[in-house]
């Protein structure tokens, strides 16, 4: 058995080779900066509030990671957030007074998310449409449906939703427990080999067919998981805002894809991981805070966000190249 | 017992007949070699057995049961595995994940992958190569993309074995392996044989056949030549059966002596992707052929010289002076021209008029920004009649012409740049016999007028009949030079195949 120290040393040595290494560096840098310039940034109240606000993007990025690892892309998540949002709110309103009001509304929301993912998956696999365009199409469709369900912001949501969502247990917010539970689920999927098989589809689809993997099934499942995570994100937004909004979620498609890419997952599919996407999502959220506290003004936020994404991606590519040549060098030395 | 039998199998791809009434049978626990010259239909036959390609006619029986319209997955269910030369691995996954993909051992309770059993199984199937690989648990966790090509090939073999096939086809699976790795491969073949697995091996390595093969099937032009027991034939007899009757040789070009002619082009130590230390010279008016098995670096040599792919060289001299051929424009300025056989991808602009197609390269070379169409025509029309092109008007789009005439337009384009050296890369691929013959005549006339040609062709006879000298390539190196009487198919194949024997003996 290796000692704890050895294991730790080995881990820290392998760290620079992890695809999410760069996001981690940026993240630590941001956290240190915020410690200096952010007034009371590290107060328990501020951190729990922040985490709640980050939660939807973290969830969508996790879902998006499944799709991207499988060689796809889901542009429809933004409108899906809106659709689940309004469906849940409408059900809450019409079932008001019923004892099953909350479970039905939540399950229906999740059901809509998974069904939408299934449709996306069918389009991409059996109809062989390119993911970018077909999910852009469904983005418009989900958006249109959302407006049919609720044509403007409003609707009443029991305030208990917010109370539960913003509650803490043993000093840790509810949303952290939820995320931990979901990560456990992701870990389970990794251990069943699902994630590996999905990566195989994204890495070399011919090789995946050659290995008799159920390629279409795996890819459809990845879109369904993405829909599932998006619906949870939508429910979090409902709990946070306590109202319905048929336009909520706009921008989440590209933001989640950026988070996944920043986390070191290859947009071409086949390589990457979930931890990276979480780090990437937090980096994206922190950019705004850093700029705010640096006193740069809101107008610079978008510009800086764009520049940081491009820089991080370029540096990440450079890092991958170095790792490859390092692996080859090591091999030559062995021989 | 016969485990696989193909009777009267035929397959056409458009005009090309890949398989013509082919018969083949595979015995239980037999090592069956399949040989033949370039494009004789070996791979097509294997693809039919593996369910990848459906035959146009004929019958296929697996273990005595006739199968029709078999899908690749069904073939796999029936226990047929194929190890291809182009790998089907997932580069981003680890060695273990690749070998166990889709057949992961699982724990009973939660359906999780049993990681310990998975690693053990992967190591077990790689175990045949334990003498040539640093096998341990860390090794199988490496990403396949980080492995050199030979180790990737080994992983591919282990992956096929882990699926416990009854019939396993190796399609040139040993091409990228070293001597010790080949030995390990042989031990696999013997082990498979001892447990009743049948193997079909496509290989160009003659000594492999005599060392380990039970029977060998020789194919030519999509037809069966013979299936014989290996102990009853010699390597030379196999080569003769592959190549066929020598009387077919119809050499038009007279043998000439270039000893006293000036050298126009000299290349020393050319190295690059798929090319290793290639040196040769070219005389004025000479036609130099690049031959050998397909894909041994011939195309890459031409592309490198034309500045299309990067290379390193000790020296490249044109007319005695060192030249820089690092970009295509520089190569063109030094009077080189390259004509690809891939007309659609690297030849004509099919929607554009013939006129534009012809002048495009010379406009760049001679830096002509403004020109008179009339004066251009005075240059173009004699040229087109010289290369016997049939066309309507110069303003017609290129795709209004037949394939042969389109290719002549490309030739015309490059002749207008007044090249001293013409690089031909399988330039007459897919063009009818008449146009091809004219093309040969044109080349001979141009060379008599002082132009030099470096010619790569996948048609061995085309090469042998139209060149003055042939360099035989193997694995990116020149392994032999054929001149005069030695310009025939037997010598060509002997050189291309024998070199591998030497290559292995050295290692």
XYZ file of C-alpha atoms in Angstrom, chain B residues 143-432:
290
model
C -3.868 6.811 -23.330
C -3.724 5.102 -26.708
C -2.969 8.392 -28.492
C 0.357 8.533 -26.638
C 1.472 5.128 -27.969
C 3.662 4.622 -31.027
C 1.940 3.020 -33.995
C 3.331 -0.499 -33.427
C 2.055 -0.635 -29.861
C -1.327 0.636 -31.036
C -1.371 -2.254 -33.483
C -0.688 -4.652 -30.607
C -3.567 -3.143 -28.617
C -5.799 -3.657 -31.648
C -4.784 -7.321 -31.793
C -5.394 -7.793 -28.050
C -8.780 -6.117 -28.453
C -9.794 -8.600 -31.144
C -8.564 -11.563 -29.069
C -10.495 -10.404 -25.990
C -13.689 -10.914 -27.983
C -12.877 -14.648 -28.259
C -13.457 -15.005 -32.009
C -13.762 -18.288 -33.907
C -12.444 -16.756 -37.136
C -9.983 -13.910 -37.036
C -8.802 -11.929 -40.036
C -5.523 -10.014 -39.893
C -5.456 -7.428 -42.674
C -1.759 -6.586 -42.909
C -1.698 -6.476 -39.140
C 2.034 -7.149 -39.001
C 3.002 -4.360 -41.402
C 4.078 -1.994 -38.630
C 5.533 -4.557 -36.200
C 9.213 -5.225 -35.418
C 10.855 -8.631 -35.560
C 10.315 -9.475 -31.857
C 6.747 -8.262 -32.046
C 6.175 -10.462 -35.092
C 7.518 -13.416 -33.105
C 4.996 -12.650 -30.389
C 2.330 -12.423 -33.092
C 3.334 -15.878 -34.348
C 2.978 -17.303 -30.864
C -0.579 -15.922 -30.873
C -1.286 -17.592 -34.209
C 0.012 -20.917 -32.855
C -2.015 -20.590 -29.677
C -5.169 -19.712 -31.630
C -4.570 -22.725 -33.837
C -4.189 -25.022 -30.847
C -7.570 -23.971 -29.459
C -9.336 -24.428 -32.779
C -9.509 -20.809 -33.995
C -9.073 -20.249 -37.728
C -7.100 -17.289 -39.004
C -6.897 -15.530 -42.344
C -3.758 -13.451 -42.726
C -3.207 -10.891 -45.468
C 0.485 -10.239 -45.655
C 3.211 -9.321 -48.086
C 5.910 -10.955 -46.037
C 6.870 -14.139 -47.902
C 8.984 -15.597 -45.131
C 6.013 -15.389 -42.757
C 4.026 -17.672 -45.008
C 6.687 -20.367 -45.115
C 7.351 -20.088 -41.391
C 3.840 -20.359 -40.045
C 1.210 -20.696 -42.777
C -0.758 -23.886 -43.360
C -2.274 -22.992 -46.715
C -1.952 -20.024 -48.988
C -4.514 -18.638 -51.418
C -3.150 -16.605 -54.301
C -5.412 -14.058 -56.015
C -5.024 -12.087 -59.213
C -7.435 -9.513 -60.711
C -10.231 -10.551 -58.353
C -9.952 -14.218 -59.336
C -8.644 -17.262 -57.548
C -5.304 -18.421 -58.950
C -4.744 -21.297 -56.578
C -5.043 -22.477 -52.990
C -2.108 -24.681 -52.014
C -0.528 -26.186 -48.935
C 2.441 -24.050 -47.945
C 4.782 -27.034 -47.716
C 4.193 -27.779 -51.399
C 5.377 -24.412 -52.789
C 8.369 -22.093 -52.674
C 8.252 -18.343 -52.210
C 9.264 -17.831 -55.842
C 6.415 -19.994 -57.071
C 3.987 -17.916 -55.000
C 5.329 -14.683 -56.517
C 4.991 -16.125 -60.023
C 1.380 -17.086 -59.326
C 0.674 -13.595 -57.977
C 2.091 -11.853 -61.018
C 0.919 -14.194 -63.771
C 2.309 -14.683 -67.263
C 5.210 -12.475 -68.216
C 4.253 -12.336 -71.903
C 1.768 -9.563 -71.122
C 4.586 -7.050 -71.029
C 4.144 -4.567 -73.856
C 7.004 -2.206 -73.566
C 6.797 0.732 -75.959
C 9.675 2.788 -74.679
C 13.073 1.743 -75.959
C 15.791 1.057 -73.425
C 18.110 4.024 -73.451
C 21.450 4.616 -71.865
C 21.532 7.728 -69.702
C 25.079 7.249 -68.482
C 26.509 10.280 -70.288
C 23.460 12.525 -70.022
C 23.600 15.475 -67.644
C 21.915 15.123 -64.256
C 19.182 17.723 -63.824
C 17.939 16.856 -60.364
C 19.735 15.372 -57.379
C 18.127 14.613 -54.015
C 20.115 13.400 -51.014
C 18.771 12.188 -47.678
C 15.164 13.246 -48.106
C 13.308 12.515 -44.855
C 9.802 13.379 -43.764
C 6.429 11.903 -43.016
C 6.574 8.290 -44.250
C 9.891 8.977 -46.006
C 13.226 7.811 -44.645
C 16.536 8.920 -46.122
C 15.611 8.845 -49.806
C 18.367 9.720 -52.290
C 18.205 9.627 -56.066
C 19.185 11.482 -59.218
C 17.297 12.266 -62.394
C 18.846 12.696 -65.835
C 17.678 15.067 -68.528
C 14.970 13.408 -70.610
C 14.683 10.474 -68.249
C 11.476 8.936 -66.911
C 12.047 7.726 -63.373
C 9.427 5.458 -61.818
C 8.572 5.155 -58.135
C 7.189 1.673 -57.501
C 6.642 -0.980 -54.886
C 3.634 -1.883 -52.803
C 1.048 0.834 -52.337
C 1.535 3.531 -49.729
C 5.248 3.028 -49.098
C 6.028 6.738 -49.295
C 6.013 7.260 -53.069
C 3.260 9.899 -53.015
C 4.895 11.626 -50.065
C 8.202 11.954 -51.942
C 6.402 13.732 -54.781
C 4.417 15.966 -52.432
C 7.566 16.855 -50.491
C 9.458 17.799 -53.649
C 6.522 19.972 -54.713
C 6.576 21.795 -51.367
C 3.219 20.412 -50.259
C 4.384 18.602 -47.134
C 7.330 19.494 -44.914
C 10.589 17.555 -45.261
C 14.258 17.634 -44.364
C 17.050 16.834 -46.780
C 20.814 16.905 -46.871
C 20.696 18.492 -50.283
C 18.287 19.124 -53.127
C 20.052 20.281 -56.255
C 18.566 21.397 -59.519
C 21.032 21.599 -62.403
C 23.893 21.435 -59.899
C 22.674 24.296 -57.713
C 20.998 23.869 -54.315
C 17.352 24.934 -54.342
C 14.683 25.646 -51.751
C 11.501 23.673 -52.444
C 9.719 24.426 -49.188
C 6.540 25.840 -50.742
C 4.603 24.975 -53.865
C 5.193 28.418 -55.343
C 8.959 28.003 -54.921
C 8.770 24.536 -56.455
C 6.830 25.952 -59.408
C 9.336 28.782 -59.813
C 12.075 26.173 -60.036
C 10.168 24.605 -62.944
C 8.638 21.655 -61.145
C 5.065 20.602 -61.831
C 2.874 18.084 -60.013
C -0.091 16.294 -61.536
C -2.305 14.417 -59.121
C -4.444 11.450 -60.079
C -7.133 12.750 -57.768
C -8.653 14.967 -60.418
C -11.649 16.076 -58.365
C -9.730 16.932 -55.208
C -6.443 18.229 -56.541
C -6.983 18.854 -60.243
C -9.715 20.598 -62.189
C -11.929 23.440 -61.062
C -14.915 21.662 -62.495
C -17.365 24.593 -62.648
C -14.849 27.004 -64.219
C -14.165 27.360 -67.944
C -11.425 25.357 -69.640
C -9.618 28.622 -70.382
C -9.276 29.539 -66.712
C -8.351 25.984 -65.777
C -5.473 26.080 -68.190
C -3.989 29.491 -67.493
C -4.285 29.566 -63.705
C -0.853 28.208 -62.776
C 1.151 30.048 -65.412
C -0.498 33.340 -64.424
C 0.934 32.839 -60.955
C 4.292 31.598 -62.147
C 4.906 34.358 -64.671
C 3.228 36.923 -62.430
C 0.854 38.053 -65.173
C -1.721 40.421 -63.775
C -3.086 41.741 -67.046
C -3.223 39.670 -70.199
C -4.847 39.585 -73.573
C -7.205 36.696 -73.999
C -6.431 36.577 -77.674
C -2.702 36.255 -77.166
C -3.292 33.625 -74.495
C -5.364 31.651 -76.957
C -2.444 31.659 -79.357
C -0.520 29.855 -76.669
C -3.283 27.556 -75.466
C -4.692 26.220 -78.714
C -1.461 24.693 -80.081
C -0.777 23.202 -76.671
C -4.197 21.577 -76.473
C -3.858 20.122 -79.925
C -0.382 18.886 -79.020
C -1.791 16.892 -76.125
C -4.779 15.891 -78.293
C -7.543 17.336 -76.168
C -11.081 17.220 -77.525
C -13.288 20.101 -76.428
C -16.062 22.397 -77.644
C -15.198 25.981 -76.705
C -12.557 27.303 -74.324
C -15.364 28.961 -72.374
C -17.110 25.640 -71.629
C -16.876 24.495 -68.021
C -14.283 21.816 -67.366
C -16.881 19.306 -66.244
C -18.376 19.293 -69.754
C -15.398 17.166 -70.789
C -14.756 13.453 -70.330
C -12.503 12.348 -67.471
C -9.562 11.771 -69.778
C -9.882 15.209 -71.353
C -10.251 16.847 -67.950
C -6.986 15.246 -66.942
C -5.407 16.548 -70.143
C -6.553 20.055 -69.181
C -4.622 19.656 -65.932
C -1.615 18.406 -67.872
C -1.957 21.385 -70.213
C -2.093 23.744 -67.255
C 1.233 22.500 -66.003
C 2.873 22.289 -69.409
C 2.096 25.999 -69.801
C 4.381 26.674 -66.849
C 7.166 25.167 -69.010
C 8.295 22.639 -66.409
C 11.703 20.993 -66.526
C 10.595 18.235 -64.192
C 7.120 16.746 -64.136
C 5.956 14.883 -61.031
C 3.188 12.396 -61.869
C 1.242 10.936 -58.983
C -0.911 8.120 -60.328
C -2.041 10.693 -62.879
C -4.035 8.334 -65.097
C -6.063 6.702 -62.348
C -9.607 5.928 -63.462
C -9.108 7.048 -67.051
C -10.027 4.908 -70.037
